[in-house]
Amino acid sequence: MILPGATLGMLGGGQLGRMFTTAAQTMGYKVIVLDPDTNSPAGMIANQHICAKYDDESALAILAEACDAITTEFENIPAATLAFLENKTVVHPSAAALAKTQNRITEKEFISSLGIAVAPFVAIHNESDFNNVEGGITFPAILKLANFGYDGKGQVTCHNLDDVKQAFADLNQAECVLEQRINLEREVSTVLARSQLGDITNFPIAENVHVNGILHSTTVPSVINQVQTQTVMEMADKIAEALDYIGTMAVEFFISKEGDILANEIAPRPHNSGHFTLDACETSQFEQQVRMLCNLPSGNCELTSPVVMINLLGDVWGQTEPHWFELLSIPNNKLHLYGKLEARAGRKMGHFNTLATSTEQATQIADTSFEQLKAN
Ligand code: ATP
Ligand code: MG
């Protein structure tokens, strides 16, 4: 057990690292963040910021020496970095668990191997794989970079094989997955925490709306039925167990118009769709991450209020700052900003949670608040 007063390490200085840092510091831990960015959201509030690259072994050695346990907010930490740290101190999740989620092809093969459905896909390693497209998927389809994709980046919609050939060339022939486009009824996700003893606690299922491949809003509770809820949680728990995962993680799902439940991707860390837990659950996903890392019992995951979370992208910033006073004048709204210095289109700058007595009411207040905020 690692008790308050100890020092925790965080690989990655983005907003997820920042919210972990806040949760850990609230509980009395010290946090050291390692991130190459001098102005990282987590680095600027941590007890210490080691400004270094993820493969800088002397910096990693300093981090390992100072920390009782280390975790991450970012799935693309090089496996060698985690392996290096695992030799020196406690690290969760493991390098092996992270590795399975770093590449979309191995991730989908891993999920399928558990008997969990994914969208039909064809791996495109090189041009010879174009031969497998016919028979593998039906168009339209989405060509996605196998590595380093996030927020819909590196994704191209294709309507025929010629589109695929062009898109693959445009992506510099980097390894890709061609995924059939699913007729979506809705998208949901589930955040869970798995302890060192293997116990799992599930947060309530979140219903998500994406705009241009980026999460726009999350509504909880979702309207999906009891059977679907059960299925989604069982699938996510099965994935966590198969990864022997320790910590907080999330799984995104598609629910098709035909009623199929397909796993989309695994996030080996807290997830944007779990930000509602900061204000609407007894324990947040970040406090749970601290608890799992420190081998403490999990906190209660119960929902305390219907909630809508809306992401604030850089697009909301205009000539002036967004209209914060209007947003904060509505007592249902809880604002979270990440301290990023520069607002860019598509960049996640913050979010707000709207709490109300029903999801309908929360949706109405959240949508109105969001419109007012943008009105420059
Ligand atoms: P993030 O890391 O933010 O989740 P990402 O870049 O990993 O994003 P995906 O999760 O693959 O991207 O896709 C982003 C969104 O694009 C999905 O949540 C969904 O709305 C849409 N999308 C992706 N693939 C498909 C598909 N096969 N069928 C239908 N919609 C899709
Ligand atoms: Mg996704």
Coordinates of C-alpha atoms and ligand atoms in Angstrom, one line a residue:
M1 CA 0.0 0.0 0.0
I2 CA 1.2 3.4 -0.9
L3 CA -0.2 5.9 1.6
P4 CA -0.8 9.7 1.4
G5 CA 2.5 11.6 1.8
A6 CA 4.2 9.4 -0.8
T7 CA 5.2 10.6 -4.3
L8 CA 3.5 9.4 -7.5
G9 CA 4.9 9.8 -11.0
M10 CA 2.8 10.7 -14.1
L11 CA 4.1 10.0 -17.6
G12 CA 2.4 12.7 -19.7
G13 CA 1.4 16.2 -18.9
G14 CA -1.9 16.6 -20.7
Q15 CA -5.3 17.3 -19.2
L16 CA -5.7 13.7 -18.0
G17 CA -2.4 14.0 -16.1
R18 CA -3.5 17.3 -14.7
M19 CA -6.8 15.9 -13.3
F20 CA -4.9 12.9 -11.9
T21 CA -2.5 15.3 -10.2
T22 CA -5.3 17.3 -8.7
A23 CA -7.0 14.2 -7.3
A24 CA -3.7 12.9 -5.9
Q25 CA -2.7 16.2 -4.3
T26 CA -6.2 16.5 -2.8
M27 CA -5.6 13.1 -1.1
G28 CA -2.2 14.3 0.2
Y29 CA 0.2 12.7 -2.4
K30 CA 3.0 14.6 -4.1
V31 CA 3.1 14.3 -7.9
I32 CA 6.0 14.5 -10.3
V33 CA 5.1 14.8 -14.0
L34 CA 7.4 13.9 -16.9
D35 CA 6.5 15.6 -20.2
P36 CA 8.7 17.2 -22.9
D37 CA 6.4 20.3 -23.1
T38 CA 7.5 23.2 -20.9
N39 CA 3.9 24.4 -20.5
S40 CA 2.1 21.1 -20.0
P41 CA -1.3 21.3 -18.2
A42 CA -0.2 18.8 -15.6
G43 CA 3.4 19.9 -15.3
M44 CA 2.3 23.4 -14.3
I45 CA 0.4 22.2 -11.3
A46 CA 2.6 19.2 -10.2
N47 CA 5.0 19.4 -7.2
Q48 CA 7.7 18.9 -9.8
H49 CA 7.9 18.9 -13.6
I50 CA 10.7 16.9 -15.2
C51 CA 10.8 18.4 -18.7
A52 CA 12.3 15.6 -20.8
K53 CA 11.5 13.2 -23.6
Y54 CA 9.9 9.9 -22.8
D55 CA 13.1 8.0 -23.9
D56 CA 15.5 10.1 -21.9
E57 CA 16.9 7.4 -19.6
S58 CA 18.7 9.8 -17.2
A59 CA 15.4 11.7 -16.6
L60 CA 13.5 8.4 -16.3
A61 CA 16.0 7.3 -13.7
I62 CA 15.5 10.5 -11.7
L63 CA 11.7 10.0 -11.9
A64 CA 11.9 6.3 -10.8
E65 CA 14.2 7.2 -7.9
A66 CA 11.8 9.9 -6.6
C67 CA 8.5 8.0 -7.0
D68 CA 6.9 5.3 -5.0
A69 CA 4.7 4.4 -8.0
I70 CA 4.3 5.6 -11.6
T71 CA 1.4 5.6 -14.0
T72 CA 0.5 7.2 -17.4
E73 CA -2.1 9.3 -19.1
F74 CA -1.1 8.5 -22.6
E75 CA -1.1 5.2 -24.5
N76 CA 1.8 6.0 -26.8
I77 CA 4.5 6.0 -24.1
P78 CA 7.2 3.8 -25.7
A79 CA 7.1 0.2 -24.4
A80 CA 10.9 0.5 -23.7
T81 CA 10.2 3.5 -21.3
L82 CA 7.8 1.5 -19.2
A83 CA 10.0 -1.6 -19.2
F84 CA 12.9 0.6 -18.0
L85 CA 10.8 2.0 -15.2
E86 CA 9.3 -1.4 -14.2
N87 CA 12.8 -2.5 -13.4
K88 CA 13.2 0.3 -10.8
T89 CA 9.8 0.9 -9.2
V90 CA 6.1 0.1 -9.2
V91 CA 4.4 0.9 -12.6
H92 CA 0.7 0.4 -13.5
P93 CA -0.7 -0.3 -16.0
S94 CA 2.1 -2.7 -17.3
A95 CA 4.1 -2.2 -20.5
A96 CA 2.5 -5.4 -21.8
A97 CA -1.1 -4.1 -21.3
L98 CA -0.2 -0.8 -22.9
A99 CA 1.5 -2.5 -25.9
K100 CA -1.8 -4.3 -26.8
T101 CA -3.6 -1.0 -27.2
Q102 CA -0.9 1.0 -29.1
N103 CA -1.7 -0.4 -32.5
R104 CA -5.2 -0.6 -34.0
I105 CA -4.6 -3.9 -35.7
T106 CA -3.2 -5.8 -32.7
E107 CA -5.9 -4.1 -30.6
K108 CA -8.7 -5.3 -32.8
E109 CA -7.2 -8.8 -33.1
F110 CA -6.8 -9.0 -29.4
I111 CA -10.5 -7.9 -28.8
S112 CA -11.7 -10.4 -31.4
S113 CA -9.7 -13.2 -29.8
L114 CA -11.8 -12.7 -26.7
G115 CA -15.0 -13.4 -28.7
I116 CA -16.0 -9.7 -28.6
A117 CA -17.2 -8.3 -31.9
V118 CA -15.5 -5.3 -33.6
A119 CA -16.3 -3.5 -36.8
P120 CA -15.3 -5.6 -39.9
F121 CA -11.7 -4.6 -40.8
V122 CA -8.8 -5.3 -43.1
A123 CA -5.2 -4.7 -42.0
I124 CA -3.3 -2.6 -44.6
H125 CA 0.4 -3.1 -44.1
N126 CA 1.3 -2.5 -47.7
E127 CA -0.2 -2.3 -51.2
S128 CA -0.5 -6.1 -51.5
D129 CA -3.2 -6.0 -48.8
F130 CA -5.5 -4.1 -51.2
N131 CA -6.3 -7.6 -52.5
N132 CA -8.0 -8.5 -49.2
V133 CA -10.4 -5.5 -49.2
E134 CA -13.0 -7.1 -51.4
G135 CA -14.6 -9.8 -49.3
G136 CA -13.2 -8.3 -46.1
I137 CA -15.4 -5.2 -45.7
T138 CA -18.1 -3.4 -47.6
F139 CA -17.9 0.3 -48.4
P140 CA -18.1 3.0 -47.2
A141 CA -15.2 2.4 -44.9
I142 CA -12.7 4.4 -42.9
L143 CA -8.9 4.1 -43.4
K144 CA -7.2 4.8 -40.1
L145 CA -3.6 5.0 -39.2
A146 CA -2.7 2.0 -37.1
N147 CA -0.5 4.0 -34.8
F148 CA -0.7 7.4 -33.1
G149 CA -4.3 8.3 -34.1
Y150 CA -6.4 10.3 -31.7
D151 CA -9.4 12.6 -31.9
G152 CA -10.2 11.3 -35.4
K153 CA -6.8 12.4 -36.8
G154 CA -5.3 10.3 -39.5
Q155 CA -8.7 9.0 -40.7
V156 CA -10.1 9.1 -44.2
T157 CA -13.5 8.0 -45.4
C158 CA -13.3 5.8 -48.5
H159 CA -16.2 4.9 -50.9
N160 CA -14.3 2.4 -53.1
L161 CA -10.9 0.8 -53.6
D162 CA -9.5 3.7 -55.6
D163 CA -10.2 6.0 -52.6
V164 CA -8.3 3.5 -50.4
K165 CA -5.3 3.5 -52.7
Q166 CA -5.3 7.3 -52.8
A167 CA -5.8 7.7 -49.0
F168 CA -3.0 5.1 -48.3
A169 CA -0.6 7.1 -50.5
D170 CA -1.6 10.3 -48.8
L171 CA -0.9 8.7 -45.4
N172 CA 2.6 7.9 -46.7
Q173 CA 1.9 4.2 -46.8
A174 CA 2.0 4.0 -43.0
E175 CA 0.4 0.9 -41.6
C176 CA -3.4 1.3 -41.5
V177 CA -6.6 -0.4 -40.8
L178 CA -9.5 -0.2 -43.2
E179 CA -12.7 -0.3 -41.1
Q180 CA -16.2 -0.7 -42.3
R181 CA -18.3 2.3 -41.5
I182 CA -21.0 1.2 -39.0
N183 CA -24.6 2.5 -39.2
L184 CA -24.6 3.9 -35.7
E185 CA -27.6 3.9 -33.5
R186 CA -25.5 5.3 -30.7
E187 CA -22.0 5.3 -29.1
V188 CA -21.4 4.4 -25.5
S189 CA -18.3 3.9 -23.4
T190 CA -17.5 2.5 -20.0
V191 CA -14.8 3.5 -17.6
L192 CA -13.7 0.9 -15.1
A193 CA -11.1 0.4 -12.4
R194 CA -9.3 -2.9 -11.8
S195 CA -7.4 -3.4 -8.6
Q196 CA -4.2 -5.4 -7.9
L197 CA -6.3 -8.2 -6.5
G198 CA -8.4 -8.2 -9.7
D199 CA -11.6 -6.6 -8.4
I200 CA -13.4 -4.5 -10.9
T201 CA -15.6 -1.5 -10.3
N202 CA -17.6 0.0 -13.2
F203 CA -18.7 3.6 -13.5
P204 CA -22.1 4.1 -15.1
I205 CA -22.2 3.8 -18.9
A206 CA -21.8 7.0 -20.8
E207 CA -23.5 7.9 -24.0
N208 CA -21.4 9.9 -26.4
V209 CA -21.9 12.2 -29.3
H210 CA -18.8 12.8 -31.6
V211 CA -18.5 15.7 -34.0
N212 CA -15.9 15.3 -36.8
G213 CA -14.4 12.3 -34.9
I214 CA -14.0 14.3 -31.7
L215 CA -16.1 13.7 -28.6
H216 CA -18.6 16.6 -28.2
S217 CA -20.8 15.5 -25.4
T218 CA -21.5 12.7 -22.9
T219 CA -24.8 12.0 -21.3
V220 CA -25.4 9.8 -18.2
P221 CA -27.4 7.8 -17.6
S222 CA -27.6 6.4 -21.1
V223 CA -30.9 5.3 -22.4
I224 CA -29.6 1.9 -23.4
N225 CA -31.5 -1.0 -21.9
Q226 CA -30.6 -3.3 -19.0
V227 CA -29.4 -6.1 -21.3
Q228 CA -27.2 -3.8 -23.4
T229 CA -25.8 -2.3 -20.2
Q230 CA -24.9 -5.7 -18.9
T231 CA -23.4 -6.8 -22.2
V232 CA -21.2 -3.7 -22.5
M233 CA -19.9 -4.0 -18.9
E234 CA -19.2 -7.7 -19.3
M235 CA -17.2 -7.1 -22.5
A236 CA -15.2 -4.3 -20.9
D237 CA -14.5 -6.3 -17.8
K238 CA -13.4 -9.3 -19.9
I239 CA -10.9 -7.0 -21.8
A240 CA -9.6 -5.6 -18.5
E241 CA -9.1 -9.2 -17.1
A242 CA -7.4 -10.4 -20.3
L243 CA -5.0 -7.5 -20.2
D244 CA -4.4 -8.1 -16.4
Y245 CA -5.0 -4.4 -16.3
I246 CA -4.3 -2.5 -13.1
G247 CA -5.7 1.1 -12.9
T248 CA -8.5 3.1 -14.6
M249 CA -9.3 2.3 -18.2
A250 CA -12.1 2.8 -20.7
V251 CA -13.6 0.9 -23.7
E252 CA -15.6 2.7 -26.4
F253 CA -18.4 0.8 -28.1
F254 CA -20.6 1.3 -31.2
I255 CA -24.2 0.2 -31.1
S256 CA -25.4 -0.4 -34.7
K257 CA -28.9 0.3 -36.1
E258 CA -29.1 -3.5 -36.3
G259 CA -28.6 -3.7 -32.5
D260 CA -25.0 -5.2 -32.7
I261 CA -22.6 -4.1 -29.9
L262 CA -19.1 -3.7 -31.3
A263 CA -16.0 -2.7 -29.3
N264 CA -14.3 0.3 -30.9
E265 CA -11.2 0.9 -28.9
I266 CA -9.5 0.6 -25.5
A267 CA -8.1 3.5 -23.6
P268 CA -5.5 2.3 -21.1
R269 CA -6.1 5.4 -18.9
P270 CA -9.0 7.6 -17.7
H271 CA -11.1 8.8 -20.7
N272 CA -12.7 12.0 -21.9
S273 CA -16.1 10.3 -21.7
G274 CA -15.5 9.8 -17.9
H275 CA -15.1 13.4 -17.1
F276 CA -18.7 13.5 -15.8
T277 CA -17.5 11.5 -12.8
L278 CA -15.7 14.6 -11.5
D279 CA -19.0 16.1 -10.5
A280 CA -21.6 13.5 -10.8
C281 CA -20.2 10.4 -9.1
E282 CA -19.2 9.7 -5.6
T283 CA -15.6 9.0 -6.7
S284 CA -14.0 10.4 -9.9
Q285 CA -12.2 8.3 -12.5
F286 CA -9.0 10.2 -11.4
E287 CA -9.4 9.5 -7.7
Q288 CA -10.0 5.8 -8.7
Q289 CA -6.7 5.9 -10.7
V290 CA -4.8 7.1 -7.7
R291 CA -6.5 4.5 -5.5
M292 CA -5.6 1.6 -7.9
L293 CA -2.0 2.8 -8.4
C294 CA -1.6 3.0 -4.6
N295 CA -3.3 -0.4 -3.9
L296 CA -6.1 1.2 -1.9
P297 CA -9.7 0.0 -2.0
S298 CA -11.8 1.5 -4.8
G299 CA -14.2 4.3 -4.1
N300 CA -17.9 4.1 -4.6
C301 CA -18.8 4.6 -8.3
E302 CA -22.5 5.5 -7.8
L303 CA -24.0 8.3 -10.0
T304 CA -25.1 11.2 -7.7
S305 CA -27.0 13.2 -10.4
P306 CA -28.0 13.0 -14.1
V307 CA -25.3 14.9 -16.0
V308 CA -24.3 16.2 -19.4
M309 CA -20.6 16.9 -20.1
I310 CA -19.7 19.2 -23.0
N311 CA -16.1 19.5 -24.4
L312 CA -14.7 22.9 -24.9
L313 CA -12.5 22.9 -28.0
G314 CA -10.3 25.7 -29.1
D315 CA -12.9 26.6 -31.7
V316 CA -15.0 28.2 -28.9
W317 CA -12.3 30.8 -28.4
G318 CA -12.8 33.8 -30.8
Q319 CA -11.3 37.3 -30.8
T320 CA -12.0 37.3 -27.1
E321 CA -12.3 34.6 -24.3
P322 CA -15.5 32.6 -24.2
H323 CA -18.3 34.1 -22.1
W324 CA -17.4 32.5 -18.8
F325 CA -19.7 34.7 -16.7
E326 CA -22.8 33.5 -18.6
L327 CA -21.8 29.9 -18.2
L328 CA -21.0 30.2 -14.5
S329 CA -24.2 32.2 -13.8
I330 CA -26.1 29.0 -14.2
P331 CA -25.6 27.2 -10.9
N332 CA -26.0 23.7 -12.6
N333 CA -22.7 24.2 -14.5
K334 CA -19.3 23.0 -13.3
L335 CA -16.4 24.4 -15.4
H336 CA -13.0 22.6 -15.8
L337 CA -10.2 24.3 -17.8
Y338 CA -6.9 22.7 -18.5
G339 CA -4.6 25.7 -18.4
K340 CA -3.5 25.4 -22.1
L341 CA -1.9 28.6 -23.2
E342 CA -3.0 28.6 -26.8
A343 CA -6.5 27.8 -28.2
R344 CA -6.4 26.0 -31.5
A345 CA -9.2 24.5 -33.5
G346 CA -9.9 21.0 -32.4
R347 CA -7.7 21.3 -29.3
K348 CA -9.3 20.1 -26.1
M349 CA -9.1 23.2 -23.8
G350 CA -11.6 22.2 -21.1
H351 CA -15.1 20.9 -20.5
F352 CA -18.1 21.6 -18.3
N353 CA -20.6 19.3 -16.5
T354 CA -24.2 20.3 -16.2
L355 CA -26.1 18.6 -13.3
A356 CA -29.9 18.5 -13.3
T357 CA -32.8 16.4 -12.0
S358 CA -33.1 14.6 -15.4
T359 CA -30.9 14.1 -18.5
E360 CA -33.5 16.0 -20.5
Q361 CA -33.2 19.0 -18.3
A362 CA -29.4 18.7 -18.2
T363 CA -29.2 18.5 -22.0
Q364 CA -31.4 21.6 -22.4
I365 CA -29.3 23.6 -19.9
A366 CA -26.0 22.4 -21.3
D367 CA -26.9 23.1 -24.9
T368 CA -28.1 26.6 -24.0
S369 CA -25.0 27.3 -22.0
F370 CA -22.8 26.1 -24.8
E371 CA -24.5 28.4 -27.3
Q372 CA -24.2 31.4 -25.0
L373 CA -20.5 30.6 -24.4
K374 CA -19.7 30.7 -28.2
A375 CA -21.7 33.9 -28.9
N376 CA -18.8 36.3 -29.6
Ligands
ATP1 P1 -10.3 9.1 -29.9 O1 -9.0 8.8 -29.5 O2 -10.7 10.5 -29.6 O3 -11.4 8.1 -29.4 P2 -9.7 8.1 -32.5 O4 -8.9 9.0 -33.4 O5 -9.1 7.0 -31.8 O6 -10.4 9.1 -31.5 P3 -12.0 6.5 -33.3 O7 -12.4 6.2 -31.9 O8 -11.5 5.4 -34.1 O9 -10.9 7.7 -33.3 O10 -13.1 7.3 -34.1 C1 -13.6 8.5 -33.7 C2 -15.1 8.6 -34.0 O11 -15.3 8.5 -35.4 C3 -15.9 7.5 -33.4 O12 -16.2 7.7 -32.0 C4 -17.1 7.5 -34.3 O13 -18.0 8.5 -34.0 C5 -16.5 7.7 -35.6 N1 -16.1 6.4 -36.2 C6 -14.9 5.8 -36.2 N2 -14.9 4.6 -36.8 C7 -16.2 4.4 -37.2 C8 -16.8 3.3 -37.9 N3 -16.2 2.2 -38.3 N4 -18.1 3.4 -38.1 C9 -18.8 4.5 -37.8 N5 -18.3 5.6 -37.1 C10 -16.9 5.5 -36.8
MG2 MG -12.2 6.7 -30.1

